[in-house]
């Protein structure tokens, strides 16, 4: 399951306003809601700058014990 941030968010004037950060948080929350996670499932999120606002939002919502920052490598990164 995935979603895409439209390329316009990475072009002026939206890029300068860092609107991609809010869009990343919105899309992440939407995807997590669709996944219907169990209460015991860990959430791993990429360490990229793209998720600089998403990580704190997830920590607030799910707790730092459940949300882990991860380096995404291998097949998950390649696709």
mmCIF file of N, CA and C in Angstrom:
data_model
loop_
_atom_site.group_PDB
_atom_site.id
_atom_site.type_symbol
_atom_site.label_atom_id
_atom_site.label_comp_id
_atom_site.label_asym_id
_atom_site.label_seq_id
_atom_site.Cartn_x
_atom_site.Cartn_y
_atom_site.Cartn_z
ATOM 1 N N UNK A 1 0.847 -1.157 0.000
ATOM 2 C CA UNK A 1 0.000 0.000 0.000
ATOM 3 C C UNK A 1 0.904 1.234 0.000
ATOM 4 N N UNK A 2 0.581 2.195 -0.831
ATOM 5 C CA UNK A 2 1.387 3.404 -0.903
ATOM 6 C C UNK A 2 0.545 4.561 -1.421
ATOM 7 N N UNK A 3 1.121 5.732 -1.362
ATOM 8 C CA UNK A 3 0.530 6.930 -1.946
ATOM 9 C C UNK A 3 1.681 7.797 -2.413
ATOM 10 N N UNK A 4 1.377 8.810 -3.166
ATOM 11 C CA UNK A 4 2.419 9.636 -3.777
ATOM 12 C C UNK A 4 2.160 11.108 -3.483
ATOM 13 N N UNK A 5 3.214 11.807 -3.125
ATOM 14 C CA UNK A 5 3.142 13.261 -2.987
ATOM 15 C C UNK A 5 3.289 13.840 -4.390
ATOM 16 N N UNK A 6 2.326 14.616 -4.858
ATOM 17 C CA UNK A 6 2.423 15.182 -6.203
ATOM 18 C C UNK A 6 3.694 16.019 -6.385
ATOM 19 N N UNK A 7 4.251 15.956 -7.576
ATOM 20 C CA UNK A 7 5.512 16.638 -7.865
ATOM 21 C C UNK A 7 5.421 18.146 -7.632
ATOM 22 N N UNK A 8 4.244 18.724 -7.743
ATOM 23 C CA UNK A 8 4.071 20.166 -7.530
ATOM 24 C C UNK A 8 4.528 20.594 -6.135
ATOM 25 N N UNK A 9 4.466 19.692 -5.169
ATOM 26 C CA UNK A 9 4.911 20.012 -3.809
ATOM 27 C C UNK A 9 6.424 20.217 -3.732
ATOM 28 N N UNK A 10 7.141 19.758 -4.752
ATOM 29 C CA UNK A 10 8.600 19.885 -4.775
ATOM 30 C C UNK A 10 9.056 20.959 -5.754
ATOM 31 N N UNK A 11 8.117 21.791 -6.186
ATOM 32 C CA UNK A 11 8.408 22.910 -7.075
ATOM 33 C C UNK A 11 7.946 24.197 -6.404
ATOM 34 N N UNK A 12 8.524 25.308 -6.850
ATOM 35 C CA UNK A 12 8.121 26.607 -6.303
ATOM 36 C C UNK A 12 6.683 26.903 -6.710
ATOM 37 N N UNK A 13 5.899 27.560 -5.893
ATOM 38 C CA UNK A 13 6.234 28.138 -4.599
ATOM 39 C C UNK A 13 6.048 27.163 -3.427
ATOM 40 N N UNK A 14 5.423 25.998 -3.678
ATOM 41 C CA UNK A 14 5.122 25.064 -2.582
ATOM 42 C C UNK A 14 6.370 24.528 -1.891
ATOM 43 N N UNK A 15 7.439 24.279 -2.655
ATOM 44 C CA UNK A 15 8.648 23.718 -2.056
ATOM 45 C C UNK A 15 9.242 24.676 -1.026
ATOM 46 N N UNK A 16 9.288 25.948 -1.369
ATOM 47 C CA UNK A 16 9.849 26.946 -0.453
ATOM 48 C C UNK A 16 9.049 27.015 0.851
ATOM 49 N N UNK A 17 7.760 26.773 0.758
ATOM 50 C CA UNK A 17 6.887 26.790 1.935
ATOM 51 C C UNK A 17 6.917 25.463 2.699
ATOM 52 N N UNK A 18 7.645 24.482 2.163
ATOM 53 C CA UNK A 18 7.771 23.139 2.760
ATOM 54 C C UNK A 18 6.411 22.461 2.943
ATOM 55 N N UNK A 19 5.517 22.692 1.992
ATOM 56 C CA UNK A 19 4.196 22.076 2.072
ATOM 57 C C UNK A 19 4.254 20.562 1.933
ATOM 58 N N UNK A 20 5.348 20.051 1.359
ATOM 59 C CA UNK A 20 5.519 18.601 1.224
ATOM 60 C C UNK A 20 5.565 17.921 2.595
ATOM 61 N N UNK A 21 6.012 18.640 3.628
ATOM 62 C CA UNK A 21 6.061 18.057 4.970
ATOM 63 C C UNK A 21 4.654 17.773 5.495
ATOM 64 N N UNK A 22 3.753 18.712 5.289
ATOM 65 C CA UNK A 22 2.367 18.524 5.731
ATOM 66 C C UNK A 22 1.681 17.434 4.912
ATOM 67 N N UNK A 23 1.981 17.406 3.609
ATOM 68 C CA UNK A 23 1.382 16.387 2.745
ATOM 69 C C UNK A 23 1.883 15.002 3.137
ATOM 70 N N UNK A 24 3.155 14.871 3.467
ATOM 71 C CA UNK A 24 3.704 13.578 3.893
ATOM 72 C C UNK A 24 3.006 13.093 5.161
ATOM 73 N N UNK A 25 2.761 13.994 6.094
ATOM 74 C CA UNK A 25 2.067 13.634 7.332
ATOM 75 C C UNK A 25 0.630 13.211 7.041
ATOM 76 N N UNK A 26 -0.037 13.966 6.196
ATOM 77 C CA UNK A 26 -1.419 13.641 5.823
ATOM 78 C C UNK A 26 -1.502 12.254 5.175
ATOM 79 N N UNK A 27 -0.633 12.005 4.209
ATOM 80 C CA UNK A 27 -0.663 10.719 3.511
ATOM 81 C C UNK A 27 -0.306 9.564 4.442
ATOM 82 N N UNK A 28 0.665 9.778 5.313
ATOM 83 C CA UNK A 28 1.061 8.735 6.266
ATOM 84 C C UNK A 28 -0.097 8.383 7.186
ATOM 85 N N UNK A 29 -0.763 9.383 7.723
ATOM 86 C CA UNK A 29 -1.915 9.129 8.600
ATOM 87 C C UNK A 29 -3.032 8.403 7.858
ATOM 88 N N UNK A 30 -3.295 8.815 6.619
ATOM 89 C CA UNK A 30 -4.329 8.147 5.821
ATOM 90 C C UNK A 30 -3.987 6.676 5.594
ATOM 91 N N UNK A 31 -2.728 6.404 5.258
ATOM 92 C CA UNK A 31 -2.317 5.022 5.007
ATOM 93 C C UNK A 31 -2.378 4.177 6.274
ATOM 94 N N UNK A 32 -1.941 4.737 7.391
ATOM 95 C CA UNK A 32 -1.996 3.985 8.649
ATOM 96 C C UNK A 32 -3.438 3.672 9.039
ATOM 97 N N UNK A 33 -4.347 4.606 8.798
ATOM 98 C CA UNK A 33 -5.767 4.357 9.082
ATOM 99 C C UNK A 33 -6.314 3.239 8.198
ATOM 100 N N UNK A 34 -5.927 3.230 6.933
ATOM 101 C CA UNK A 34 -6.382 2.188 6.009
ATOM 102 C C UNK A 34 -5.829 0.816 6.390
ATOM 103 N N UNK A 35 -4.633 0.790 6.961
ATOM 104 C CA UNK A 35 -3.995 -0.475 7.323
ATOM 105 C C UNK A 35 -4.630 -1.120 8.547
ATOM 106 N N UNK A 36 -5.331 -0.353 9.354
ATOM 107 C CA UNK A 36 -5.986 -0.861 10.562
ATOM 108 C C UNK A 36 -5.007 -1.664 11.419
ATOM 109 N N UNK A 37 -3.964 -0.996 11.856
ATOM 110 C CA UNK A 37 -2.927 -1.637 12.661
ATOM 111 C C UNK A 37 -3.468 -2.161 13.979
ATOM 112 N N UNK A 38 -2.901 -3.269 14.409
ATOM 113 C CA UNK A 38 -3.207 -3.777 15.737
ATOM 114 C C UNK A 38 -2.477 -2.940 16.772
ATOM 115 N N UNK A 39 -2.953 -2.945 17.999
ATOM 116 C CA UNK A 39 -2.353 -2.134 19.061
ATOM 117 C C UNK A 39 -0.926 -2.532 19.396
ATOM 118 N N UNK A 40 -0.545 -3.743 19.041
ATOM 119 C CA UNK A 40 0.797 -4.221 19.364
ATOM 120 C C UNK A 40 1.777 -4.105 18.196
ATOM 121 N N UNK A 41 1.335 -3.575 17.065
ATOM 122 C CA UNK A 41 2.203 -3.481 15.891
ATOM 123 C C UNK A 41 3.102 -2.249 15.965
ATOM 124 N N UNK A 42 4.375 -2.460 15.657
ATOM 125 C CA UNK A 42 5.350 -1.374 15.610
ATOM 126 C C UNK A 42 5.229 -0.653 14.277
ATOM 127 N N UNK A 43 5.435 0.649 14.310
ATOM 128 C CA UNK A 43 5.434 1.468 13.099
ATOM 129 C C UNK A 43 6.866 1.909 12.854
ATOM 130 N N UNK A 44 7.404 1.599 11.679
ATOM 131 C CA UNK A 44 8.741 2.055 11.308
ATOM 132 C C UNK A 44 8.593 3.148 10.263
ATOM 133 N N UNK A 45 9.298 4.256 10.466
ATOM 134 C CA UNK A 45 9.235 5.378 9.538
ATOM 135 C C UNK A 45 10.643 5.776 9.126
ATOM 136 N N UNK A 46 10.774 6.132 7.884
ATOM 137 C CA UNK A 46 12.058 6.505 7.294
ATOM 138 C C UNK A 46 12.649 7.734 7.990
ATOM 139 N N UNK A 47 13.971 7.756 8.056
ATOM 140 C CA UNK A 47 14.684 8.869 8.693
ATOM 141 C C UNK A 47 14.834 10.086 7.779
ATOM 142 N N UNK A 48 14.329 10.031 6.570
ATOM 143 C CA UNK A 48 14.453 11.119 5.596
ATOM 144 C C UNK A 48 13.852 12.434 6.107
ATOM 145 N N UNK A 49 14.406 13.546 5.618
ATOM 146 C CA UNK A 49 13.887 14.887 5.936
ATOM 147 C C UNK A 49 12.422 15.019 5.553
ATOM 148 N N UNK A 50 11.986 14.233 4.605
ATOM 149 C CA UNK A 50 10.613 14.293 4.121
ATOM 150 C C UNK A 50 9.603 14.036 5.242
ATOM 151 N N UNK A 51 10.034 13.306 6.259
ATOM 152 C CA UNK A 51 9.148 12.946 7.367
ATOM 153 C C UNK A 51 9.471 13.705 8.653
ATOM 154 N N UNK A 52 10.116 14.858 8.540
ATOM 155 C CA UNK A 52 10.499 15.639 9.729
ATOM 156 C C UNK A 52 9.300 16.089 10.565
ATOM 157 N N UNK A 53 8.164 16.327 9.951
ATOM 158 C CA UNK A 53 6.952 16.676 10.711
ATOM 159 C C UNK A 53 6.115 15.442 11.031
ATOM 160 N N UNK A 54 6.263 14.415 10.222
ATOM 161 C CA UNK A 54 5.468 13.201 10.403
ATOM 162 C C UNK A 54 5.884 12.440 11.653
ATOM 163 N N UNK A 55 7.193 12.303 11.862
ATOM 164 C CA UNK A 55 7.674 11.537 13.021
ATOM 165 C C UNK A 55 7.118 12.073 14.338
ATOM 166 N N UNK A 56 7.255 13.380 14.631
ATOM 167 C CA UNK A 56 6.689 13.890 15.895
ATOM 168 C C UNK A 56 5.170 13.704 15.989
ATOM 169 N N UNK A 57 4.484 13.838 14.858
ATOM 170 C CA UNK A 57 3.030 13.640 14.871
ATOM 171 C C UNK A 57 2.687 12.195 15.227
ATOM 172 N N UNK A 58 3.451 11.253 14.683
ATOM 173 C CA UNK A 58 3.212 9.842 15.002
ATOM 174 C C UNK A 58 3.584 9.529 16.446
ATOM 175 N N UNK A 59 4.675 10.123 16.934
ATOM 176 C CA UNK A 59 5.058 9.915 18.340
ATOM 177 C C UNK A 59 3.954 10.407 19.268
ATOM 178 N N UNK A 60 3.373 11.565 18.938
ATOM 179 C CA UNK A 60 2.278 12.100 19.751
ATOM 180 C C UNK A 60 1.067 11.170 19.730
ATOM 181 N N UNK A 61 0.781 10.622 18.568
ATOM 182 C CA UNK A 61 -0.410 9.795 18.406
ATOM 183 C C UNK A 61 -0.224 8.367 18.923
ATOM 184 N N UNK A 62 0.951 7.771 18.648
ATOM 185 C CA UNK A 62 1.156 6.350 18.958
ATOM 186 C C UNK A 62 2.191 6.091 20.053
ATOM 187 N N UNK A 63 3.003 7.087 20.378
ATOM 188 C CA UNK A 63 4.047 6.921 21.388
ATOM 189 C C UNK A 63 5.386 6.530 20.784
ATOM 190 N N UNK A 64 6.464 7.009 21.415
ATOM 191 C CA UNK A 64 7.815 6.730 20.917
ATOM 192 C C UNK A 64 8.179 5.256 21.030
ATOM 193 N N UNK A 65 7.543 4.537 21.943
ATOM 194 C CA UNK A 65 7.834 3.111 22.092
ATOM 195 C C UNK A 65 7.361 2.332 20.871
ATOM 196 N N UNK A 66 6.317 2.813 20.244
ATOM 197 C CA UNK A 66 5.709 2.095 19.119
ATOM 198 C C UNK A 66 6.222 2.573 17.767
ATOM 199 N N UNK A 67 6.606 3.839 17.669
ATOM 200 C CA UNK A 67 7.063 4.410 16.398
ATOM 201 C C UNK A 67 8.579 4.476 16.408
ATOM 202 N N UNK A 68 9.190 3.758 15.497
ATOM 203 C CA UNK A 68 10.649 3.672 15.421
ATOM 204 C C UNK A 68 11.141 4.284 14.117
ATOM 205 N N UNK A 69 12.214 5.060 14.214
ATOM 206 C CA UNK A 69 12.856 5.625 13.025
ATOM 207 C C UNK A 69 13.770 4.554 12.458
ATOM 208 N N UNK A 70 13.659 4.334 11.163
ATOM 209 C CA UNK A 70 14.428 3.271 10.528
ATOM 210 C C UNK A 70 15.084 3.772 9.248
ATOM 211 N N UNK A 71 16.225 3.182 8.937
ATOM 212 C CA UNK A 71 16.851 3.420 7.645
ATOM 213 C C UNK A 71 16.239 2.400 6.692
ATOM 214 N N UNK A 72 15.588 2.884 5.654
ATOM 215 C CA UNK A 72 14.910 1.997 4.718
ATOM 216 C C UNK A 72 15.905 1.609 3.625
ATOM 217 N N UNK A 73 16.201 0.317 3.549
ATOM 218 C CA UNK A 73 17.173 -0.178 2.571
ATOM 219 C C UNK A 73 16.612 -1.425 1.887
ATOM 220 N N UNK A 74 17.314 -1.883 0.879
ATOM 221 C CA UNK A 74 16.922 -3.110 0.198
ATOM 222 C C UNK A 74 15.695 -2.924 -0.667
ATOM 223 N N UNK A 75 14.872 -3.962 -0.744
ATOM 224 C CA UNK A 75 13.714 -3.947 -1.627
ATOM 225 C C UNK A 75 12.738 -2.825 -1.313
ATOM 226 N N UNK A 76 12.553 -2.511 -0.049
ATOM 227 C CA UNK A 76 11.623 -1.434 0.318
ATOM 228 C C UNK A 76 12.071 -0.094 -0.256
ATOM 229 N N UNK A 77 13.367 0.141 -0.346
ATOM 230 C CA UNK A 77 13.896 1.393 -0.886
ATOM 231 C C UNK A 77 13.941 1.358 -2.409
ATOM 232 N N UNK A 78 14.193 0.196 -2.969
ATOM 233 C CA UNK A 78 14.387 0.069 -4.409
ATOM 234 C C UNK A 78 13.099 0.169 -5.203
ATOM 235 N N UNK A 79 11.970 -0.070 -4.566
ATOM 236 C CA UNK A 79 10.703 -0.092 -5.315
ATOM 237 C C UNK A 79 9.982 1.211 -5.249
#
